[in-house]
Coordinates of C-alpha atoms in Angstrom, one line a residue:
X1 CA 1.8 56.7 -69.1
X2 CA -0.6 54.7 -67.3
X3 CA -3.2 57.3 -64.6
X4 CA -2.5 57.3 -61.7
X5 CA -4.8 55.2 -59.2
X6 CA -6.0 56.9 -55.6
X7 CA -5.3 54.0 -52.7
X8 CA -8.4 54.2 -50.6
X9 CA -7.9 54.9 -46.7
X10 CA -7.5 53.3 -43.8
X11 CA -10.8 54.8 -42.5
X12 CA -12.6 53.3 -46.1
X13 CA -10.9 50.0 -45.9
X14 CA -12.4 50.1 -42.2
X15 CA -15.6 51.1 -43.1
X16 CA -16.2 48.8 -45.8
X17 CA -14.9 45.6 -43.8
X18 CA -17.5 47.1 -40.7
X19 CA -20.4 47.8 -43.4
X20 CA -19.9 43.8 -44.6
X21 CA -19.8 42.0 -41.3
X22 CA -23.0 44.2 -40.4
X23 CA -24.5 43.2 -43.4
X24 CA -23.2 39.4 -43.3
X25 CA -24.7 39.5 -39.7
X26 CA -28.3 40.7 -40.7
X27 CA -28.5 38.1 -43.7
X28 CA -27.1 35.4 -40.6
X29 CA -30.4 36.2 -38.4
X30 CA -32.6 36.6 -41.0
X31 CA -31.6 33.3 -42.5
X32 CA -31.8 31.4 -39.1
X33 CA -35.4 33.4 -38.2
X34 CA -36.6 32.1 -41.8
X35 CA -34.7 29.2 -42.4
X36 CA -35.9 26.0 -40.8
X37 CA -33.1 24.0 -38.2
X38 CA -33.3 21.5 -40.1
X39 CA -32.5 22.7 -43.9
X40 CA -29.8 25.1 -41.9
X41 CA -28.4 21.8 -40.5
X42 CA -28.2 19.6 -44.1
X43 CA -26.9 23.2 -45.2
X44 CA -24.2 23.3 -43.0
X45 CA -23.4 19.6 -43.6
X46 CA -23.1 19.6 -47.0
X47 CA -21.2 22.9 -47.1
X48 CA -18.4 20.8 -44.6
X49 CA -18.6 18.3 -46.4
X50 CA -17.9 20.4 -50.1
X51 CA -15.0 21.8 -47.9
X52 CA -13.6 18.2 -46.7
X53 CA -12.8 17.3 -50.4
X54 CA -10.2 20.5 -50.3
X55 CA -8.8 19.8 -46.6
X56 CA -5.8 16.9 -46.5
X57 CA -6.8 15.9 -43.4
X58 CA -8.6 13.1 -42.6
X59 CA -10.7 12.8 -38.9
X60 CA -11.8 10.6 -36.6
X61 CA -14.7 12.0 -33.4
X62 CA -14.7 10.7 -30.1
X63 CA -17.5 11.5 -28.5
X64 CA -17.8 11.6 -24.5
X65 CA -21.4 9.4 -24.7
X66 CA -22.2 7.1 -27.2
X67 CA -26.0 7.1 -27.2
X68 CA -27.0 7.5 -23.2
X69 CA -23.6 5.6 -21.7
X70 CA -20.3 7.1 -21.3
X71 CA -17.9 6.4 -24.4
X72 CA -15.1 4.4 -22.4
X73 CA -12.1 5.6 -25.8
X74 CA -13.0 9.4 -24.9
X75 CA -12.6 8.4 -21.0
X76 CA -9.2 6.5 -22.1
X77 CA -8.0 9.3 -24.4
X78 CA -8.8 12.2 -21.8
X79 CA -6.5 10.2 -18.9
X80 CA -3.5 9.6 -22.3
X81 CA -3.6 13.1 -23.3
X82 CA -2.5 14.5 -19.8
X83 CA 0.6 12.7 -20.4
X84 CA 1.3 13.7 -24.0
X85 CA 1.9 17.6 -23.1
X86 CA 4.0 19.0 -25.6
X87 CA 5.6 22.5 -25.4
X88 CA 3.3 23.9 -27.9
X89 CA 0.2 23.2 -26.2
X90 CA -1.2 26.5 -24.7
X91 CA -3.4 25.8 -21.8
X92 CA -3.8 23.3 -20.1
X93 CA -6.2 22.0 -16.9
X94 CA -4.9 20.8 -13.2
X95 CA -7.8 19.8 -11.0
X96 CA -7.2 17.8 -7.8
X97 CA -10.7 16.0 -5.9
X98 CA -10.4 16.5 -2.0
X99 CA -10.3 12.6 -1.7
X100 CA -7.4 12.1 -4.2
X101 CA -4.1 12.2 -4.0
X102 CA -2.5 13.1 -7.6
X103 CA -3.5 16.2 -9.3
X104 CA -4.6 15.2 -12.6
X105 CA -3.9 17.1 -15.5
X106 CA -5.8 17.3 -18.6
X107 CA -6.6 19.5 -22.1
X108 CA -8.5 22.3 -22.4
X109 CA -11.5 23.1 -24.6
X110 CA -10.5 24.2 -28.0
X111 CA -7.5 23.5 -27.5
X112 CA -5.1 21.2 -30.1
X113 CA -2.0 18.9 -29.0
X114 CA 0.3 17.1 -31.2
X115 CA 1.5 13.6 -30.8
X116 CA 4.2 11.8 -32.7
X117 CA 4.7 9.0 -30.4
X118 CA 2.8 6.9 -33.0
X119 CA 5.0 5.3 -36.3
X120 CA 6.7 8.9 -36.5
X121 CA 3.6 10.3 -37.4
X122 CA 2.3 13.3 -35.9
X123 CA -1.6 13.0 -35.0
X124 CA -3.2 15.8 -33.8
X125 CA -6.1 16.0 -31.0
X126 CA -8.7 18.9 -30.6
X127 CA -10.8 19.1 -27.3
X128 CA -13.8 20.8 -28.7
X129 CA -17.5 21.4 -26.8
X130 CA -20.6 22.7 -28.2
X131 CA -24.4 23.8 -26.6
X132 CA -26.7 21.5 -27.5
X133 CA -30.0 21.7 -26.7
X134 CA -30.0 18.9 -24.1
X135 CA -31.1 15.4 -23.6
X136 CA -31.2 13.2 -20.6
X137 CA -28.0 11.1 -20.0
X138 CA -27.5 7.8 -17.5
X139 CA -25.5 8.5 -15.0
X140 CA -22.2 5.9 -14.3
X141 CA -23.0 7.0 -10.5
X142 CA -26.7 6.1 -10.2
X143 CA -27.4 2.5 -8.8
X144 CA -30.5 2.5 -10.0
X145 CA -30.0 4.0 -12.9
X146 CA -30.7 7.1 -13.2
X147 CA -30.1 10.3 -15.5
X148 CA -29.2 13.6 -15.7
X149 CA -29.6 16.4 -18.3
X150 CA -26.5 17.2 -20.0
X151 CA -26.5 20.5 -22.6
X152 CA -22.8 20.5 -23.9
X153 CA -21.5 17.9 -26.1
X154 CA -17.8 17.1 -25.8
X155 CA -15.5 15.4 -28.0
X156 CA -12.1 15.1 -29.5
X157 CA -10.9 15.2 -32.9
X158 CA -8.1 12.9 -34.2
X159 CA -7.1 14.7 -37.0
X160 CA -4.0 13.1 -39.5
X161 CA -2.8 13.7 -43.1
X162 CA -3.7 12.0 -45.9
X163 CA -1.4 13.8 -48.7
X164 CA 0.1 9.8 -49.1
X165 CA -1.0 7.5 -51.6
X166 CA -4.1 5.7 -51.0
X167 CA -2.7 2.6 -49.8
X168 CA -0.4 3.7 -47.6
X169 CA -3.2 5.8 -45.9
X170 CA -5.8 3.3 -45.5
X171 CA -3.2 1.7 -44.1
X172 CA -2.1 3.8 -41.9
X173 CA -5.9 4.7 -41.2
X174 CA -6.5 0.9 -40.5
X175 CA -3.3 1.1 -37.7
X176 CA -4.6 3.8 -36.1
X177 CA -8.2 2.5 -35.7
X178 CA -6.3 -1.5 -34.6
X179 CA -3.0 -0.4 -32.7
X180 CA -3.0 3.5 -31.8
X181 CA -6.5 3.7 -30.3
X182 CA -6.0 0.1 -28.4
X183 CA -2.6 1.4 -26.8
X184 CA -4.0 4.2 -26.0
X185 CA -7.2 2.2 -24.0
X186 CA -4.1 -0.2 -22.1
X187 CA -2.0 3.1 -21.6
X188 CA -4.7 4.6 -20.0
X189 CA -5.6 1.8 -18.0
X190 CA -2.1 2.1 -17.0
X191 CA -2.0 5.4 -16.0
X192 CA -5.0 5.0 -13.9
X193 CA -3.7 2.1 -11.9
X194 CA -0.9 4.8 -11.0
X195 CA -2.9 7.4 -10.1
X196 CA -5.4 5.8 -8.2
X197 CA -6.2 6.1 -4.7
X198 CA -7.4 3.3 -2.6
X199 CA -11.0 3.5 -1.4
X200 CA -12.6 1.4 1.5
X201 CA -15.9 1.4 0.8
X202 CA -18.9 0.9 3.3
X203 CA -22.5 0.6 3.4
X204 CA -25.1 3.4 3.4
X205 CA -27.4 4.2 6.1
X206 CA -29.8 5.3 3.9
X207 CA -30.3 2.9 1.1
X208 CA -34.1 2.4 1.4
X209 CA -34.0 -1.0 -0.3
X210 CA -37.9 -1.7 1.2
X211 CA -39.0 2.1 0.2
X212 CA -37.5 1.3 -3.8
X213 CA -36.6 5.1 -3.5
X214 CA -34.1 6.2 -6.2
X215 CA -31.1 7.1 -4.6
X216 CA -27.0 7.3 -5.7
X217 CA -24.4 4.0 -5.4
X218 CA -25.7 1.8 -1.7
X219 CA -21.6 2.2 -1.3
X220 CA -19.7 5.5 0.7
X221 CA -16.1 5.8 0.5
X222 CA -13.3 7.0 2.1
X223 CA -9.1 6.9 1.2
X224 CA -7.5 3.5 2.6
X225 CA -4.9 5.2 3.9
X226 CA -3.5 1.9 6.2
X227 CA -0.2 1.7 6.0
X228 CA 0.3 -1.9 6.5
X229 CA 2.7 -3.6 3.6
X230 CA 4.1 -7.4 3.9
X231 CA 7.1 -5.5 4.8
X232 CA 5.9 -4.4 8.1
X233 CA 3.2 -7.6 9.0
X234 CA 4.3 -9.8 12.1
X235 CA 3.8 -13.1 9.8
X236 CA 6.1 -15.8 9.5
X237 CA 8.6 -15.1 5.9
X238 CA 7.7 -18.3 4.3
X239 CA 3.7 -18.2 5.1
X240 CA 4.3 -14.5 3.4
X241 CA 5.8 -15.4 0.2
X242 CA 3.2 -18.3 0.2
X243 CA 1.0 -15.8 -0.1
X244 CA 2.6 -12.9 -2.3
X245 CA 3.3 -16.0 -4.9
X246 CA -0.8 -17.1 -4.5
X247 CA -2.1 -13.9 -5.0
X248 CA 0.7 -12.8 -8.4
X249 CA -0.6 -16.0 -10.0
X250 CA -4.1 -15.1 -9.2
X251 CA -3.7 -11.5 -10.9
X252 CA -2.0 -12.7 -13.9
X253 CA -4.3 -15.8 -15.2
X254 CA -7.1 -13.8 -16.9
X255 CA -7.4 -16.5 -19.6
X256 CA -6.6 -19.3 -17.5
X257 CA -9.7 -18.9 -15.4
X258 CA -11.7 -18.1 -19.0
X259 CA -10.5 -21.4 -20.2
X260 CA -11.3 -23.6 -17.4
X261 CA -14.4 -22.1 -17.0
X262 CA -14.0 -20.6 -13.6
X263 CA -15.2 -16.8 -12.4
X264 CA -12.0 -14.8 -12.0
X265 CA -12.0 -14.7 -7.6
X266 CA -10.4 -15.9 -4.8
X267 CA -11.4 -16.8 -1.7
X268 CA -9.3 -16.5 1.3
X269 CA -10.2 -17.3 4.8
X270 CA -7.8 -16.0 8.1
X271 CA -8.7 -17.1 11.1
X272 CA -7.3 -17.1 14.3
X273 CA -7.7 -15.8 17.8
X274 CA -8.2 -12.1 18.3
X275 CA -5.3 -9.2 17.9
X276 CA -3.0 -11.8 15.5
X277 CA -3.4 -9.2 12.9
X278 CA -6.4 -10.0 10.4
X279 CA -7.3 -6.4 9.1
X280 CA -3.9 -5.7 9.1
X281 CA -3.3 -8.4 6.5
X282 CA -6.6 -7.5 4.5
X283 CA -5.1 -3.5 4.1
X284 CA -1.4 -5.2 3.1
X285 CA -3.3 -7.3 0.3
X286 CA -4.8 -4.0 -1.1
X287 CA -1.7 -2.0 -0.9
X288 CA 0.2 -4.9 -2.6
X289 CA -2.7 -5.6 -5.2
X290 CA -3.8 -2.0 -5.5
X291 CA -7.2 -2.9 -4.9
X292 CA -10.2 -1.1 -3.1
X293 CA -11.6 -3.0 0.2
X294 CA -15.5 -3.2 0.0
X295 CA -16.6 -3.9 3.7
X296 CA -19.7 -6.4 3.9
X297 CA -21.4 -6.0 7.0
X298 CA -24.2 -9.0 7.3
X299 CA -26.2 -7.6 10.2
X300 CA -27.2 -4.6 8.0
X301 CA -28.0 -6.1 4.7
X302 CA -31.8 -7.0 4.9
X303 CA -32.3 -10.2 1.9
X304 CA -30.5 -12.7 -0.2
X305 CA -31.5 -10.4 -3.5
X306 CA -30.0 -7.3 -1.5
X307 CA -26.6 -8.8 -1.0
X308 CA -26.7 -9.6 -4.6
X309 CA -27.4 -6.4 -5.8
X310 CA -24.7 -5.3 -3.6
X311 CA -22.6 -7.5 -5.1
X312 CA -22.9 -6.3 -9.1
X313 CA -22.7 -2.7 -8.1
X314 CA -19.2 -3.3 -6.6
X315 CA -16.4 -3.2 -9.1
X316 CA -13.4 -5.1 -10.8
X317 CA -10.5 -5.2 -8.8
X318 CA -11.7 -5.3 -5.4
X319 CA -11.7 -7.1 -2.3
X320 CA -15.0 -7.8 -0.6
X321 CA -14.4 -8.2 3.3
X322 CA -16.7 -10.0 5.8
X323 CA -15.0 -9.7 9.1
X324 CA -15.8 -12.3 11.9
X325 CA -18.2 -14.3 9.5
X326 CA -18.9 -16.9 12.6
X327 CA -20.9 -14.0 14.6
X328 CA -21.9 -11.4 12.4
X329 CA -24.7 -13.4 11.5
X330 CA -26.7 -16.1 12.1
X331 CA -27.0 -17.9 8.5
X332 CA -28.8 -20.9 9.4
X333 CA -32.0 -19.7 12.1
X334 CA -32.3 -15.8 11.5
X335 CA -34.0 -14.5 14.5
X336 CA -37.6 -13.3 13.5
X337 CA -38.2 -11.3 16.6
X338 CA -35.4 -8.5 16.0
X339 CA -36.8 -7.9 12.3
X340 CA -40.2 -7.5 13.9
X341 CA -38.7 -5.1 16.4
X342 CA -37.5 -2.9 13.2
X343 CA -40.5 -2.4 11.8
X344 CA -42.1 -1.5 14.9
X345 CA -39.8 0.8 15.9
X346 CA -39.3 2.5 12.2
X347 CA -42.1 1.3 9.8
X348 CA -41.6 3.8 7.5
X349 CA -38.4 3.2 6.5
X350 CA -39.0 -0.7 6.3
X351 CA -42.2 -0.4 5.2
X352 CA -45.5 -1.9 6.3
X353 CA -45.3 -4.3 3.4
X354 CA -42.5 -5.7 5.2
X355 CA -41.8 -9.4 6.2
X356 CA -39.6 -10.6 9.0
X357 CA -40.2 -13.9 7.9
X358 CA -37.9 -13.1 4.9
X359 CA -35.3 -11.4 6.1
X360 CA -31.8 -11.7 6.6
X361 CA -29.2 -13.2 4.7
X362 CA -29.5 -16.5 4.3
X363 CA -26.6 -19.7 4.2
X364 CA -27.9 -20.4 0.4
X365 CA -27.8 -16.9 -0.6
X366 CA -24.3 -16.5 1.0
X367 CA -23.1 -19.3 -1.0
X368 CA -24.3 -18.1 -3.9
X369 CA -22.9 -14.7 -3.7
X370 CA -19.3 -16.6 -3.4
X371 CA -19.6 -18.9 -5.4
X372 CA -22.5 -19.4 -7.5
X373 CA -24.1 -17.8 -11.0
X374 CA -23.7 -14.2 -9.7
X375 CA -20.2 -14.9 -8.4
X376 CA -19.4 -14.4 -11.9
X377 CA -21.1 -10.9 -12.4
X378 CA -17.2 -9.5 -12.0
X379 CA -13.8 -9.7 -13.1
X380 CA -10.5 -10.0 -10.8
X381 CA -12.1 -10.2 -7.1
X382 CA -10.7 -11.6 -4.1
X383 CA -13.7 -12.4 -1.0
X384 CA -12.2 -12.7 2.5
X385 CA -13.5 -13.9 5.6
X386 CA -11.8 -13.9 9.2
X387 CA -13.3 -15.6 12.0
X388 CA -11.8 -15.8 15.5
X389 CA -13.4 -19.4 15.6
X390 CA -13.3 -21.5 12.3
X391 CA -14.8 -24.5 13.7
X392 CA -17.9 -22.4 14.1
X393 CA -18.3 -22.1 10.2
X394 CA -20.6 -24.6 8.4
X395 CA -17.9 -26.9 5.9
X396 CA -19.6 -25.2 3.1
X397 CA -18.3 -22.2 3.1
X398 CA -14.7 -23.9 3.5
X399 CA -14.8 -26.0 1.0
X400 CA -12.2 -24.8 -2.3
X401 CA -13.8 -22.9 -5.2
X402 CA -15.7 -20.7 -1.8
X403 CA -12.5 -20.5 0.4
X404 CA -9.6 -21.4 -1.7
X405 CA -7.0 -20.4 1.0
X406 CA -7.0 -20.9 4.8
X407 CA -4.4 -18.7 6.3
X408 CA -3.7 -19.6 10.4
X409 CA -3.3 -16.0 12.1
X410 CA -1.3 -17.6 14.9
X411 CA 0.3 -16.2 18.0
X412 CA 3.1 -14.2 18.2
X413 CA 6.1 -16.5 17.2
X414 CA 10.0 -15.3 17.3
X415 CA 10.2 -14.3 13.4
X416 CA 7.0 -12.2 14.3
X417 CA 8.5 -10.4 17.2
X418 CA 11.9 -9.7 15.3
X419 CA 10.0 -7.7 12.8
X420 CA 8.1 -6.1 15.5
X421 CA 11.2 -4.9 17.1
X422 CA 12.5 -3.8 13.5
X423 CA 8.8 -1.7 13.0
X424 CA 8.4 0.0 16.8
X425 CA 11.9 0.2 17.6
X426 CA 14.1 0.1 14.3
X427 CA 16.8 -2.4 15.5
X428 CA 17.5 -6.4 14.3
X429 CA 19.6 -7.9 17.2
X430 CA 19.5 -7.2 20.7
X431 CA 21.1 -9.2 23.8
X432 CA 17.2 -9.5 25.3
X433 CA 15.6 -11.0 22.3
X434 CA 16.7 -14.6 23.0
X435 CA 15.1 -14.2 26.5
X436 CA 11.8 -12.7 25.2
X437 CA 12.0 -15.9 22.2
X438 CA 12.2 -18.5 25.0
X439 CA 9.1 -16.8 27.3
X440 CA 6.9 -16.7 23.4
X441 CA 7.7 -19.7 23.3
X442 CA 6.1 -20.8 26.2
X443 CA 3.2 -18.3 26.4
X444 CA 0.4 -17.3 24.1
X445 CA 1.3 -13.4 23.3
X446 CA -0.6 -12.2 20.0
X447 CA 1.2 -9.3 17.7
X448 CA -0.8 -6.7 18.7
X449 CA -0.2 -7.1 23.0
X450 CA 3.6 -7.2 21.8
X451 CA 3.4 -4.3 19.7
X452 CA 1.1 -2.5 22.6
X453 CA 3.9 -3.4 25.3
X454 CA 6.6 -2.0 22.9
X455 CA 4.8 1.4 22.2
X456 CA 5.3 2.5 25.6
X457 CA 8.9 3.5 25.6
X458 CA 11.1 5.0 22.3
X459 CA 14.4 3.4 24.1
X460 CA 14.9 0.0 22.8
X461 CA 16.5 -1.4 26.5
X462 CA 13.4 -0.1 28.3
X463 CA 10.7 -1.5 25.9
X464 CA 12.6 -4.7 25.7
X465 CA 12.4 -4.9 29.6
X466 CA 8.9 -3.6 29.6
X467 CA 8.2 -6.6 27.2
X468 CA 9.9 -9.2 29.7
X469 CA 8.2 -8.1 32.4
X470 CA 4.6 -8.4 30.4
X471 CA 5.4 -11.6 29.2
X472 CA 6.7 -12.5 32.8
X473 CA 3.4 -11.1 34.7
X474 CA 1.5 -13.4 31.8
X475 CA 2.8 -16.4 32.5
X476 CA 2.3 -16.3 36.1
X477 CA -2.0 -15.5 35.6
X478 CA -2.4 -18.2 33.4
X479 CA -0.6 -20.7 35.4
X480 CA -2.7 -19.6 38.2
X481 CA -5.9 -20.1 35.7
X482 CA -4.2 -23.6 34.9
X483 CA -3.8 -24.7 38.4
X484 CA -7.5 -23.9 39.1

């Protein structure tokens, strides 16, 4: 009969286990007081790597910065895996900017998520962090730039099984590396387009170009939120779809601009008299392109080199917008005397060192930000100009390749009143219109009077009348102005 054996307690067991991890934990700082980093380091290394030959996983890192610069996969990856949730994934994080619109979800740290959407095989991400002991990073923000000390390192781990054969998984190690990790990059790029919200961007008063003093991006934003679509413009239909059809070919020939060797812009000029709706059409391009609207205002930009500086720190699919090109600036004599009143009046922030003699933005340098080498510094761009007086303009900037499309912003015609009345008063037919039709065409009534006239009364009749009578009250002023 074989003795009988006394099971230890509880309170042993407990004891022991307590007695080990005390002991395990005085051998861990002893050894990292004693031990050099850097044998602790090839330690731990080889140690991962003796337990990497038992794991039947194989894993790819993704690190947020690759060297000083933002690793663009781990930006791509973060925006895909808020929309690869699966109901095992534990937490989660929702964060929404003041200035955006869509709150953005996204993983965790430490936390794992599963996705299968990939050849029926399931590939795993981690979202891990660590302290480090911090180095100096560039900063995507800085103009000039700049850095910024950084002490966690982030990065995910694509983790997959190898248990297959050897072929089959550096095969299937060779698809993920050439498709899953490029449809993730377009995804991504998808989903950003999506969420995105429309900037207009604007200079800052405080670049201090003269000073060279380091500050963030010359540029300060605020959400588009315009409203105006092509569905709501006071444009004639078939100078719209003109239009819609230029700018869809424009988006979608990437690689026929590479191959004829052109810079992937457009140039579009509107002019017309005053009130026809210029801006308007500038925010329903940006609504129907989804792109941000950089405002260039000449007077304030200071040299030729500063306008191209502007120009490289603005980004891919934009429109730059120079509003009333003809007397924002003179590009051909820049008047010395109002630079010299500048520095008088603020040498400091223009410096002593400055010279009126060279500033402003010259013709040249105009012509070369829209069309010459650094034209090019930029993918997928769209430069507009609007002038109330085209004549004004010096042919070079007309000519194509600068301003490829000339787009009259006429006066208000009948097609552009009927979808007036459909925006301000929601109706299509009315007995008055034909009366209204016959005075436009006889008078010189831009959009924005008509849309003025009908604001003033909700009842259709009424603002109809109101209209008439506006119209009416027109005509007879400028006959007098004819007959004198």
């Amino acid at each position: 009969m074989l003795p009988k054996t006394q099971m230890p307690s509880i309170q042993t067991i407990i004891s022991a286990a307590a007695s080990a991890a005390a002991t395990a934990m005085v051998i861990r700082s002893v050894a990292k007081d004693l031990i050099p980093h850097e044998f602790q380091h090839a330690l731990f290394v080889r140690l991962r790597q003796f337990l990497s030959t038992f794991s039947n996983q194989l894993t790819l890192i993704i690190d947020e910065y690759e060297g000083l610069y933002p690793n663009h996969l781990f930006q791509a990856a973060e925006t895909y895996l808020g929309t690869a949730i699966t109901p095992d994934t534990k937490r989660l994080r929702a964060s929404k900017p003041e200035k955006e619109n869509q709150i953005k979800v996204s993983m965790e740290k430490d936390e794992e998520l599963t996705d299968s959407s990939f050849g029926g095989f399931p590939i795993r991400w981690r979202f891990l962090c660590k302290k480090t002991a911090g180095s100096y990073i560039a900063d995507p923000d800085d103009y000039y730039g700049g850095s910024f000390l950084k002490s966690e390192a982030r990065f995910f781990e694509l983790v997959f099984h190898k248990k297959m054969k050897d072929k089959v998984r550096i095969r299937f190690y060779s698809q993920v590396i050439n498709e899953y990790l490029p449809y993730i990059l377009e995804k991504s790029k998808i989903l950003k387009e999506e969420q995105r919200t429309l900037k207009l961007w604007t200079l800052k008063n405080d670049r201090n170009w003269m000073m060279e003093v380091p500050s963030r991006m010359p540029w300060q934003s605020v959400n588009l939120d315009h409203p105006s679509t092509f569905d709501t413009l006071a444009m004639e239909l078939d100078a719209k779809k003109t239009l819609m059809a230029d700018l869809q070919r424009f988006v979608r020939r990437k690689e026929f601009y590479r191959r004829v060797g052109k810079a992937w812009k457009r140039g579009y000029l509107l002019y017309g008299p005053p009130g026809t709706g210029k801006s308007s059409l500038i925010a329903a391009v940006a609504n129907y392109l989804n792109f941000d609207v950089y405002d260039l205002e000449l007077t304030a930009i200071r040299s030729n080199s500063e306008l191209r500086n502007l120009l490289i720190s603005t980004a891919n699919q934009s429109i730059l917008v120079v509003e009333d090109v003809d007397c924002s600036i003179e590009l051909q004599d820049r008047m010395k005397a109002a630079a010299k009143a500048l520095v008088g009046r603020d040498p400091f922030r223009y410096g002593h060192g400055y010279d009126p003699g060279s500033s402003g933005v010259t013709l040249s340098g105009l012509l070369n930000f829209i069309d010459g080498l650094w034209s090019s510094c930029g993918d997928e761009r769209i430069i507009i100009f609007t002038t109330n007086k085209k004549e004004k303009l010096d042919p070079a900037l007309l000519r194509p390749g600068r301003m490829d499309v000339h787009i009259h912003m006429s006066y208000c015609t009948p097609c552009g009143f009927k979808m007036l009345a459909q925006n301000y008063l929601g109706i299509s037919e009315h007995p008055l219109f034909m009366e209204i039709e016959q005075l436009m065409e006889m008078k010189r009534v831009t959009p924005a009077e008509v849309g003025e006239q009908l604001l003033k009364n909700e009842e259709a009749e009424s603002a109809l009348r109101g209209l008439i009578e506006f119209l009416e009250e027109k005509k007879e002023i400028e006959e007098v102005k004819d007959g004198t």
